[in-house]
Tab-separated table of C-alpha atoms and ligand atoms in Angstrom:
chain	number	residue	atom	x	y	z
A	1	UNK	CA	2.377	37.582	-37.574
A	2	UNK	CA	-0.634	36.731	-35.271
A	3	UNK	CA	-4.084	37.162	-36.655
A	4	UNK	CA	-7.665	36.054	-35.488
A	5	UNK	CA	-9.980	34.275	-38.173
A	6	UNK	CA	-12.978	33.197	-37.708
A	7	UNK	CA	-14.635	30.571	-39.569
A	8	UNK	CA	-17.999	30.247	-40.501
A	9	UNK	CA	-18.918	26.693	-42.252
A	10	UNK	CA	-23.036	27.356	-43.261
A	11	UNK	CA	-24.877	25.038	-44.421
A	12	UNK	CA	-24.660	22.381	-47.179
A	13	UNK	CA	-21.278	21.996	-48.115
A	14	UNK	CA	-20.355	24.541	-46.409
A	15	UNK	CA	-18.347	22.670	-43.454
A	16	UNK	CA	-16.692	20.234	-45.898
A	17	UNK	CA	-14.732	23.045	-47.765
A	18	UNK	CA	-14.308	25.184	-45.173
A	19	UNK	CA	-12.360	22.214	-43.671
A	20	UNK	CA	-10.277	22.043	-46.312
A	21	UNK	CA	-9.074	25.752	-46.009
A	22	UNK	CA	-8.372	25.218	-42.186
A	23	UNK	CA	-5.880	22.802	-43.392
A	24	UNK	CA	-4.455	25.250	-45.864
A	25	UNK	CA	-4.636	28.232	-43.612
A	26	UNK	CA	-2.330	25.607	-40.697
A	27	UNK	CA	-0.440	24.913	-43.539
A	28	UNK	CA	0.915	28.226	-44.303
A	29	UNK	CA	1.018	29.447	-40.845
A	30	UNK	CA	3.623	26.297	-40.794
A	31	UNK	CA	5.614	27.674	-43.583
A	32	UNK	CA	5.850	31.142	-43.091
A	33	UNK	CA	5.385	31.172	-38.471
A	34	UNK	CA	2.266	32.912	-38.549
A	35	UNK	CA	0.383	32.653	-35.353
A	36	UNK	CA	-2.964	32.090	-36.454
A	37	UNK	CA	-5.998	32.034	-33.746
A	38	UNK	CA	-8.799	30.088	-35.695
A	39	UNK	CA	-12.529	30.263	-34.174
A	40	UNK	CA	-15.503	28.820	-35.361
A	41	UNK	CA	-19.242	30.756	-35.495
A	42	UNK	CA	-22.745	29.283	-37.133
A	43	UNK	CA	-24.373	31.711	-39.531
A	44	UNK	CA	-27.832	30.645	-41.759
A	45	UNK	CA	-29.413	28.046	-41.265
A	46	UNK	CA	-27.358	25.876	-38.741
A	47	UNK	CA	-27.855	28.936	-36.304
A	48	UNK	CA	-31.233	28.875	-37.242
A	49	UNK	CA	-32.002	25.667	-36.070
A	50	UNK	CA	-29.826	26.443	-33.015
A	51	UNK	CA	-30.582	30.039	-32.134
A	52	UNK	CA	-33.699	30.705	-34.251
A	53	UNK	CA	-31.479	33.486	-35.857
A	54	UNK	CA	-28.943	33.365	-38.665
A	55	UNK	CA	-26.642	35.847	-36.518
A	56	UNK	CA	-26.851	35.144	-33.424
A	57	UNK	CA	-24.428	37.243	-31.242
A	58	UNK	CA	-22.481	34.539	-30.754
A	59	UNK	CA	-21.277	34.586	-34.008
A	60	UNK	CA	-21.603	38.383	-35.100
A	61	UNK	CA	-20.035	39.797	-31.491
A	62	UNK	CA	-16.544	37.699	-32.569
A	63	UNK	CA	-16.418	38.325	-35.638
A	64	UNK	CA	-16.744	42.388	-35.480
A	65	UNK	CA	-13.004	41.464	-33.286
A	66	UNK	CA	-11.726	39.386	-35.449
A	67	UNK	CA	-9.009	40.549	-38.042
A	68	UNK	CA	-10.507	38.610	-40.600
A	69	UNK	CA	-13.948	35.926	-41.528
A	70	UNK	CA	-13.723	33.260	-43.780
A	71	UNK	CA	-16.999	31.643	-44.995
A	72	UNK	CA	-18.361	28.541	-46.591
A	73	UNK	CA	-22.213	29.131	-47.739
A	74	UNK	CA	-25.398	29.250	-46.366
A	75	UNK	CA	-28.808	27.842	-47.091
A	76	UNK	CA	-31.078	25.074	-48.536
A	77	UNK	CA	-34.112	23.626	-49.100
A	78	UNK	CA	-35.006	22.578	-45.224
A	79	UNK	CA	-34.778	26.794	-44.615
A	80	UNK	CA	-36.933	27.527	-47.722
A	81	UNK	CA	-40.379	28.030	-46.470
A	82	UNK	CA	-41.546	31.479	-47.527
A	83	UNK	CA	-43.403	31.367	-44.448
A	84	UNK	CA	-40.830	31.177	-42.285
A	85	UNK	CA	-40.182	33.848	-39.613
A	86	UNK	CA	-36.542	34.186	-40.619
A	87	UNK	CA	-34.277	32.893	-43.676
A	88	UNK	CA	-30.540	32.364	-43.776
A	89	UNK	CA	-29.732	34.855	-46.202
A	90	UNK	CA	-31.199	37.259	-43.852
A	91	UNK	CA	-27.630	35.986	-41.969
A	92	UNK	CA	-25.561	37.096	-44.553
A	93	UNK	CA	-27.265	40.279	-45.557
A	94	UNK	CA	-26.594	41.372	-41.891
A	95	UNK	CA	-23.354	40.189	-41.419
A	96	UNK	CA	-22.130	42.481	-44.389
A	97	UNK	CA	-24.412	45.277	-43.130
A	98	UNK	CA	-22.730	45.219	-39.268
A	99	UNK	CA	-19.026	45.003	-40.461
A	100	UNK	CA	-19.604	47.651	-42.860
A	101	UNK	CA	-18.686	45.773	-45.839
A	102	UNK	CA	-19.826	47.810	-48.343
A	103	UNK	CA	-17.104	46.328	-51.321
A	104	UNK	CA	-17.482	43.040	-52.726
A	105	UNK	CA	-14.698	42.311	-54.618
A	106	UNK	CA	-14.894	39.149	-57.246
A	107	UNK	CA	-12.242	38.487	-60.156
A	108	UNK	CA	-13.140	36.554	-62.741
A	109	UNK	CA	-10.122	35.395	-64.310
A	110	UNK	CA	-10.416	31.684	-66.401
A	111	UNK	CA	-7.690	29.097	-65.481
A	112	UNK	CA	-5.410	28.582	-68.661
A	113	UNK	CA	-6.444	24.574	-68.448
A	114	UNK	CA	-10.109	25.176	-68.022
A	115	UNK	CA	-10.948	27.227	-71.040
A	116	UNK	CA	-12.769	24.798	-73.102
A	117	UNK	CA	-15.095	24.195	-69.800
A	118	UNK	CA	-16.312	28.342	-70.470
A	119	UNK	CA	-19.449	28.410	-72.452
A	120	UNK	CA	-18.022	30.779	-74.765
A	121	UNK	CA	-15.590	30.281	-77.579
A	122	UNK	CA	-12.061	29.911	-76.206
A	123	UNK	CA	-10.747	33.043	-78.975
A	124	UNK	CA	-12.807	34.928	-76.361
A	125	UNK	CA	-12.664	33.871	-73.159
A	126	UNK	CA	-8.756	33.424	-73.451
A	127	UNK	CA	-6.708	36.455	-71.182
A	128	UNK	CA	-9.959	37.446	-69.365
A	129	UNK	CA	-8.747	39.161	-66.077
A	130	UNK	CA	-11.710	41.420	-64.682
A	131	UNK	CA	-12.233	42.439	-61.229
A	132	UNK	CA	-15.477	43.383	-60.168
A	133	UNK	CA	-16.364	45.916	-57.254
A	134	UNK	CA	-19.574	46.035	-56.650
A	135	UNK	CA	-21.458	48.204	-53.787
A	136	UNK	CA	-22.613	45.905	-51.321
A	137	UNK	CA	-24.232	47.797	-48.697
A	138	UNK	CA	-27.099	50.175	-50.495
A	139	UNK	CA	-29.087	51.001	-53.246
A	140	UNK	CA	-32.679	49.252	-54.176
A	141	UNK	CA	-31.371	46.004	-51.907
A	142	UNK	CA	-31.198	48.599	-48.259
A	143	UNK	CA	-34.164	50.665	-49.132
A	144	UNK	CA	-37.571	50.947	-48.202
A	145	UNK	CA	-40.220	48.762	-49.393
A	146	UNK	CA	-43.844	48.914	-49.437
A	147	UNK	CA	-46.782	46.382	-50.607
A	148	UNK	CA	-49.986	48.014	-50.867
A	149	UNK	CA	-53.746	48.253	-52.519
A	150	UNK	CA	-54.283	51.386	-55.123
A	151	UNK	CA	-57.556	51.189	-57.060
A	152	UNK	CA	-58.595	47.517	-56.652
A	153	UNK	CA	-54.724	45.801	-57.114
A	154	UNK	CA	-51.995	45.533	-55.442
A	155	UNK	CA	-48.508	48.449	-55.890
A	156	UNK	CA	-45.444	47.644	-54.609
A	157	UNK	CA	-42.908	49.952	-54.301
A	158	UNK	CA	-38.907	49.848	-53.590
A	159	UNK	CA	-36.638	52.941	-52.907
A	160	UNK	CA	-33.227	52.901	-54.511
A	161	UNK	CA	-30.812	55.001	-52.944
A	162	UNK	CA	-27.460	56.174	-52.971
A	163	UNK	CA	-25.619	58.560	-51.178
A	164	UNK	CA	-22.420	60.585	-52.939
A	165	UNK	CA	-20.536	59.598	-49.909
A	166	UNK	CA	-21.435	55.884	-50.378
A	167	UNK	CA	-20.703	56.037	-54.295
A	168	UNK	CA	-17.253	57.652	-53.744
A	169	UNK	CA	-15.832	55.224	-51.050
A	170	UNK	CA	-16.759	52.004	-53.402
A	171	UNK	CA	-15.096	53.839	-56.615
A	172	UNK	CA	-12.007	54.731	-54.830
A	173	UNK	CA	-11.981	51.145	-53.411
A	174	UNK	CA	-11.919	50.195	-57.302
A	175	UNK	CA	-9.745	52.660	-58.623
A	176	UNK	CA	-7.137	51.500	-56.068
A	177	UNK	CA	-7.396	48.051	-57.247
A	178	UNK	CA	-7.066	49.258	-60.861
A	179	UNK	CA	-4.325	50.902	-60.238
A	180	UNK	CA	-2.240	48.294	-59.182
A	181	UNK	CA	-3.712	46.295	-62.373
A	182	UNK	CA	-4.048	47.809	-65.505
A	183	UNK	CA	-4.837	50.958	-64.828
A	184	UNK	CA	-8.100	50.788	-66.485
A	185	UNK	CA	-11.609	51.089	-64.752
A	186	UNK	CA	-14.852	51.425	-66.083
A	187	UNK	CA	-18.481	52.350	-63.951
A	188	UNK	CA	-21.361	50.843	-64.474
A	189	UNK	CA	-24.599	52.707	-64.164
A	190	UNK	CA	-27.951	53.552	-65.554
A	191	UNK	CA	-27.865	56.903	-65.904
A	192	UNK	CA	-29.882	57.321	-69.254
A	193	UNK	CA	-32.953	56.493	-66.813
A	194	UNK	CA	-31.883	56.001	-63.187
A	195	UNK	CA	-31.611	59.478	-61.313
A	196	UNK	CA	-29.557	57.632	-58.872
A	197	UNK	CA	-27.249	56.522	-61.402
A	198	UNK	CA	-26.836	60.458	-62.819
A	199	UNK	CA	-26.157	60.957	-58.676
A	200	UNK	CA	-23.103	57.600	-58.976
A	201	UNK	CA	-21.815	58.867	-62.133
A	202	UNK	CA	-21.041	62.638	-60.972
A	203	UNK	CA	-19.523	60.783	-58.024
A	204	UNK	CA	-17.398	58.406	-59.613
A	205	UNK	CA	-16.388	60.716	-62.041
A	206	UNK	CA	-15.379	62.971	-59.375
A	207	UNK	CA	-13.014	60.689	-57.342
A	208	UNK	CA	-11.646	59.504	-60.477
A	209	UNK	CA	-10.581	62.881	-61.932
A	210	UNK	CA	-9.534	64.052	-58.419
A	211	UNK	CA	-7.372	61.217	-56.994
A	212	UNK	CA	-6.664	58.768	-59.962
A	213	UNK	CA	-6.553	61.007	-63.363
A	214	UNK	CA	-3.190	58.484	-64.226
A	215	UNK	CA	-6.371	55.781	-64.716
A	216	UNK	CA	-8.066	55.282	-68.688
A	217	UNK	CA	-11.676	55.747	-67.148
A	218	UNK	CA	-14.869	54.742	-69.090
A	219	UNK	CA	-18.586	54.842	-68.022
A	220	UNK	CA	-21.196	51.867	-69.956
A	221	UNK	CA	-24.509	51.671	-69.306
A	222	UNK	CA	-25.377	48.314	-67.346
A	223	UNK	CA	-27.438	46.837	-70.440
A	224	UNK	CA	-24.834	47.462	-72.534
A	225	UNK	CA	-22.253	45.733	-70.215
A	226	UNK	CA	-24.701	42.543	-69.876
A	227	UNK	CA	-23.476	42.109	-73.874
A	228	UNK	CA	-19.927	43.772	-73.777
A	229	UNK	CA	-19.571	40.879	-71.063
A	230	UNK	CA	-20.488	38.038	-73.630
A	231	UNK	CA	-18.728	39.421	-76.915
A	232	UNK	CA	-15.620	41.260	-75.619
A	233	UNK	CA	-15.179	40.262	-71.839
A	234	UNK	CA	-10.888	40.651	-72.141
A	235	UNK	CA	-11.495	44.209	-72.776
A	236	UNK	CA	-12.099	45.288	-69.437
A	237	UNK	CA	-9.952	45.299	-66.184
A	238	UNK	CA	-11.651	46.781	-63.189
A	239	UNK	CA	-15.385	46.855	-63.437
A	240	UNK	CA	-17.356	49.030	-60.061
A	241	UNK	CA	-20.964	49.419	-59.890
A	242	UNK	CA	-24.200	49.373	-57.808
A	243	UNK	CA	-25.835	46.376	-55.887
A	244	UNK	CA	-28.382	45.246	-58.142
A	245	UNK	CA	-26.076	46.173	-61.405
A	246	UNK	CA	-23.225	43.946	-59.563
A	247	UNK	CA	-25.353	41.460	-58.638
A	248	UNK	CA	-26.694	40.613	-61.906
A	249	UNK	CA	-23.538	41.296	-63.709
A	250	UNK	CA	-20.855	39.329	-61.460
A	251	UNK	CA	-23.709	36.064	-61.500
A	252	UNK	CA	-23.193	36.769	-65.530
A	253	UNK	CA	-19.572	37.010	-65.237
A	254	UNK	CA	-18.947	34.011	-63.119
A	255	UNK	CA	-20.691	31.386	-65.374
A	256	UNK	CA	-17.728	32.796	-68.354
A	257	UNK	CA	-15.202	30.605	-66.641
A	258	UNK	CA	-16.645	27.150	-66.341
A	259	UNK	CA	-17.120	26.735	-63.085
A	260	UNK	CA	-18.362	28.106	-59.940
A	261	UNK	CA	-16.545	25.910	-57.801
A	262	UNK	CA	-13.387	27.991	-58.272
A	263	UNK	CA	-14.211	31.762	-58.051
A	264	UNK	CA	-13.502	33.429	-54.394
A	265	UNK	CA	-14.748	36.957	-53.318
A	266	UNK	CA	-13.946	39.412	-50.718
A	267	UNK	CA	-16.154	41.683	-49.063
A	268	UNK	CA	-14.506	44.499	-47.421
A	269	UNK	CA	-15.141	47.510	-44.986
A	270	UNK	CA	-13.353	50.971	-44.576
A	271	UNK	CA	-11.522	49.093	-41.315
A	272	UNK	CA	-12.058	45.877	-39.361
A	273	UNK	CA	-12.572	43.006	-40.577
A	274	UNK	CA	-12.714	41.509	-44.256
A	275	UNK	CA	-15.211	38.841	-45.098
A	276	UNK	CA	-13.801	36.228	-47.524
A	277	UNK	CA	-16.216	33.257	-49.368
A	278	UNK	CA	-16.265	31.369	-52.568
A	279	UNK	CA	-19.236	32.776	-55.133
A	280	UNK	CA	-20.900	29.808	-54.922
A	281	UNK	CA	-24.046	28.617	-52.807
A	282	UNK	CA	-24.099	25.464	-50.475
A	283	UNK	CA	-24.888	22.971	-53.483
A	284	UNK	CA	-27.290	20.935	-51.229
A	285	UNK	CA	-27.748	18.716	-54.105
A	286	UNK	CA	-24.187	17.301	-53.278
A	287	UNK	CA	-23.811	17.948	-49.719
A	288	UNK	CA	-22.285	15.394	-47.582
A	289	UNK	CA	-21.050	13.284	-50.778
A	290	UNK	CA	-16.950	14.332	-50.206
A	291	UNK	CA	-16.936	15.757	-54.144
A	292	UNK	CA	-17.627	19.646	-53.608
A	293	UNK	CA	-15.093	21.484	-55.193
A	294	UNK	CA	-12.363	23.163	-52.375
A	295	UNK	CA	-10.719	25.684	-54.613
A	296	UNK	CA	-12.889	28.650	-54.645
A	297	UNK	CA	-12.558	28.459	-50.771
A	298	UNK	CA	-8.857	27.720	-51.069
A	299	UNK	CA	-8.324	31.058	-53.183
A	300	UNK	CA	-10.909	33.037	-51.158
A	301	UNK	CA	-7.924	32.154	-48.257
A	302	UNK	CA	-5.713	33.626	-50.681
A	303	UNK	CA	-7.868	37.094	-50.882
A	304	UNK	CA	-8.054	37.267	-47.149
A	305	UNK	CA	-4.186	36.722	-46.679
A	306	UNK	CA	-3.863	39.202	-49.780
A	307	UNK	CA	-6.560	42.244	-48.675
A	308	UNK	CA	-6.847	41.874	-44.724
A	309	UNK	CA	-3.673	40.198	-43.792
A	310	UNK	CA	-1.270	42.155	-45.785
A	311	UNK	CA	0.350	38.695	-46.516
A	312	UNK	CA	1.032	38.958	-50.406
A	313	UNK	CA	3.850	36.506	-50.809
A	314	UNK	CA	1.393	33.343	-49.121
A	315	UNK	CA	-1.466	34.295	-51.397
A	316	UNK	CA	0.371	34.305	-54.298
A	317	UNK	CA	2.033	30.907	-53.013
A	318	UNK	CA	-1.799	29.533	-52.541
A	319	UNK	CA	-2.804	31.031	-56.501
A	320	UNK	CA	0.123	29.278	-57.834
A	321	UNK	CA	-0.099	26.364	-55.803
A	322	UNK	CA	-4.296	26.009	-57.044
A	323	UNK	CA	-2.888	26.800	-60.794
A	324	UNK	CA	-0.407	24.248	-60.529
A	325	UNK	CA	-2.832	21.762	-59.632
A	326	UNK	CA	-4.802	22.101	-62.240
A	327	UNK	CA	-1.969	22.137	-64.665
A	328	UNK	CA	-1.378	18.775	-63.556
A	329	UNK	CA	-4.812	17.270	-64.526
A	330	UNK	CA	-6.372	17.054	-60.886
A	331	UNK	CA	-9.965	17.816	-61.362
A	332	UNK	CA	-12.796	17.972	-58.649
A	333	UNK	CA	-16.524	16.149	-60.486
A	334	UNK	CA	-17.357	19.573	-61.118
A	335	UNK	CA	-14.789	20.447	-63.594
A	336	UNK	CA	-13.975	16.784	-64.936
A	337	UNK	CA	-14.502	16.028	-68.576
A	338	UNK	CA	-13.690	12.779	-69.385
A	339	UNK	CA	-10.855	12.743	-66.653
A	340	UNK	CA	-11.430	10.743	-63.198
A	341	UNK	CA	-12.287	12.814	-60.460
A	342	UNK	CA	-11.008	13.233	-56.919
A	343	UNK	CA	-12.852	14.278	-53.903
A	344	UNK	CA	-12.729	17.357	-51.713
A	345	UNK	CA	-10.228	16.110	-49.618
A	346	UNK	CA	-8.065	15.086	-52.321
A	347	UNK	CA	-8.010	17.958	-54.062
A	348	UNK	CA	-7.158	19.951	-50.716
A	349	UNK	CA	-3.942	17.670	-50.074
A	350	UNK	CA	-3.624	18.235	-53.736
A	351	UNK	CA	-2.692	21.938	-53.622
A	352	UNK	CA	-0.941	21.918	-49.872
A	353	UNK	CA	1.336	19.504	-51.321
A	354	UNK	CA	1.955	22.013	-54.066
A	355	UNK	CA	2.324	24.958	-51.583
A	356	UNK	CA	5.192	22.640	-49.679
A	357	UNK	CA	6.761	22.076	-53.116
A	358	UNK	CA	6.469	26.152	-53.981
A	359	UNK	CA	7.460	27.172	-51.058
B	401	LIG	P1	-25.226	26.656	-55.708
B	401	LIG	O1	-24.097	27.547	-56.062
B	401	LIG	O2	-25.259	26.151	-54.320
B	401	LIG	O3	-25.238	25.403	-56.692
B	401	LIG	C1	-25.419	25.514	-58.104
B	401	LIG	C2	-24.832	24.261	-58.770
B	401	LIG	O4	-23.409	24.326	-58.705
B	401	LIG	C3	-25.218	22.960	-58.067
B	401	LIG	O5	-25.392	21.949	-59.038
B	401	LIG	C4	-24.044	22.638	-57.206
B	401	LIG	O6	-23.869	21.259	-56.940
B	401	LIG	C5	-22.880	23.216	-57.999
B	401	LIG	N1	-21.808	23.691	-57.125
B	401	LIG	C6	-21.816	24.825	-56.382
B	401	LIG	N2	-20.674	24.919	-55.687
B	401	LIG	C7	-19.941	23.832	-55.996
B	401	LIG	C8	-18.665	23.365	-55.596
B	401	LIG	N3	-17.896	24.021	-54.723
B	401	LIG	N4	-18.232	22.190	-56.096
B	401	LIG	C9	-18.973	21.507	-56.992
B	401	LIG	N5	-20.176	21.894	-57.422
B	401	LIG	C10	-20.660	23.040	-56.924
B	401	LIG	O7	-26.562	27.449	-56.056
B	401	LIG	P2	-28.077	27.057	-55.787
B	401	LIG	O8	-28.278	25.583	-56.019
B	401	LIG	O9	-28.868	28.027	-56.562
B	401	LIG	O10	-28.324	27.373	-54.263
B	401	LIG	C11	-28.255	26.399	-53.217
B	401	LIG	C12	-28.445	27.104	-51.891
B	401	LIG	O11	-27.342	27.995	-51.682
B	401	LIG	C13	-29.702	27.972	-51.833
B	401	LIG	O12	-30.274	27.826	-50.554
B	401	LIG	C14	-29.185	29.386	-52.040
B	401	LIG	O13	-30.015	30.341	-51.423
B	401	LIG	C15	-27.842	29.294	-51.351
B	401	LIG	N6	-26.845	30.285	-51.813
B	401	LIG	C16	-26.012	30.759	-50.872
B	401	LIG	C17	-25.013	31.646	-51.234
B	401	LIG	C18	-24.069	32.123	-50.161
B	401	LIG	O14	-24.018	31.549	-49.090
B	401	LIG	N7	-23.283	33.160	-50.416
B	401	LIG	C19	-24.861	32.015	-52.566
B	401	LIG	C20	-25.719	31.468	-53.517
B	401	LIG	C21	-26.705	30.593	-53.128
């Protein structure tokens, strides 16, 4: 198949893992003759310093024709300053806003050799599999803010919205995933307070009893998740909620498996492009040192050959090829006990030598 993907490195480490799943990426177009057109944009604070803005059209205008985006991270402390006219994130907020990509989609699934690295006890964290959707596009994070003076202090004030329309395409977006999982999905809301979670729970419950009755449905209430998540995290399979729910909840979930440096995600659209990244920020603190961790990157390359290539067989060649490696012992600094570590690079030629052996 042809495709176009555009890369977009960041900041921090950023361009050092990103290199590592160019390599991948030429490795299975190799194996399989795919015709892969690879590009390169700047996004946060490289275009920052460049441009002045962390999407510039230079980078967004190629990427809304691209078939898919793969990116690294963005940020750090030289970008910081509250005072500044612009910050990177602002990049990625807008980036997911343009494309549309209104589904983030993270699974949090602990590798078999890397259980005693979870902070909980291994009789609980063992067979976690949970996908989280979470709405990426609206609620409190879109809506209108206001700072002002009422009686002597100051009121601020944030509008959380949702639309039906915006809850239904997100829960059938889940649904679908849980149907070709376990069949089990469960929405996340506050709708003993929230009017605008009553509003996402009609919906969901709506496009669930209309399109996907086969599916065991359940709603929880979002501060009763934060502890189901904790205490009985294997009992749930797909998980879809709001932005700030998901947001709070998926930075919860991703600490259960030991390590950020290996959990991808995948923000998608109704068309166009998909935007694939690892969960994890541009760890300035080890920037430039050759010892990030490549694997979350490497299996966010397996989401985007999965959910906006259509290319199943090479992403479940790059997930076996990652769980292989780590069945061997290889272990990045990050997720090294008391065995030696091996750098980015390493670990990179690591798992391409395991997709040649696979293959
Ligand atoms: P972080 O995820 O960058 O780092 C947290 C810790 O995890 C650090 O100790 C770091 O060294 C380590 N770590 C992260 N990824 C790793 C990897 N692949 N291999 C090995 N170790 C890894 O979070 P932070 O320190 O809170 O944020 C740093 C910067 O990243 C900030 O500017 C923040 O705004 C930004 N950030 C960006 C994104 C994004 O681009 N999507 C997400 C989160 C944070």
């Amino acid at each position: 198949m042809r495709a176009d993907i555009v890369l977009l490195p960041g900041d921090g480490i950023g361009p050092e893992i990103i290199a590592e799943a160019e390599k991948v990426i030429h490795e299975i177009a190799r194996i399989f003759s795919h015709d892969f057109n690879l590009s390169f944009g700047e996004i946060g604070g490289c275009a920052i310093d460049k441009y002045g803005d962390p999407l510039p059209d230079s980078t967004l205008e190629p990427c809304k024709k691209a078939d898919a985006i793969l990116l690294g991270a963005v940020g750090g402390p030289k970008w910081d300053d509250p005072n500044a006219k612009t910050r990177p994130e602002v990049g990625l907020l807008k980036i997911r806003k343009e494309l549309g990509l209104f589904a983030n989609l993270r699974p949090i699934k602990p590798h078999t050799t890397l259980i005693d690295a979870s902070p909980l006890k291994r009789e609980i964290i063992e067979g976690v599999d949970i996908l989280f959707v979470r709405e990426l596009t609206g609620g409190v994070y879109f809506g209108d803010s206001e700072l002002r003076e009422e009686d002597g202090e100051q009121v601020a004030i944030n509008e959380m919205i949702y639309r039906t329309s915006e809850v239904e395409r997100v829960v059938r977006v889940a649904a679908k995933a849980a149907m070709a999982r376990g069949k089990y999905l469960t929405s996340v809301d506050k709708a003993n307070v929230l009017e605008v979670s009553r509003l996402w729970r009609r919906a969901a419950q709506n496009v669930v009893s209309q399109q996907y009755s086969e599916l065991k449905y359940d709603v929880v209430l979002v501060d009763a998740m934060a502890m189901h998540l904790i205490t009985r995290p294997r009992d749930f399979d797909v998980v879809v909620t709001g932005n700030l729910f998901g947001d709070i909840l998926t930075d919860e979930a991703s600490v259960l498996p030991g390590s950020l440096g290996l959990l991808p995600s995948a923000s998608l659209g109704e068309s166009g492009p998909g935007l694939y990244e690892p969960i994890h920020g541009s760890a300035p603190d080890i920037a430039g040192k050759g010892i990030a961790n490549p694997l979350a990157t490497i299996l966010a390359t397996a989401m985007m050959f999965q959910h906006s290539l259509g290319l199943s067989q090479e992403a479940e060649l790059i997930e076996k090829a990652v769980e292989q490696v780590l069945d061997a012992g290889h272990r990045t600094a990050d997720i090294a006990s008391d065995t030696e570590s091996i750098s980015t690079t390493e670990m990179a030629t690591k798992v391409i030598e395991a997709i040649n052996s696979l293959a």
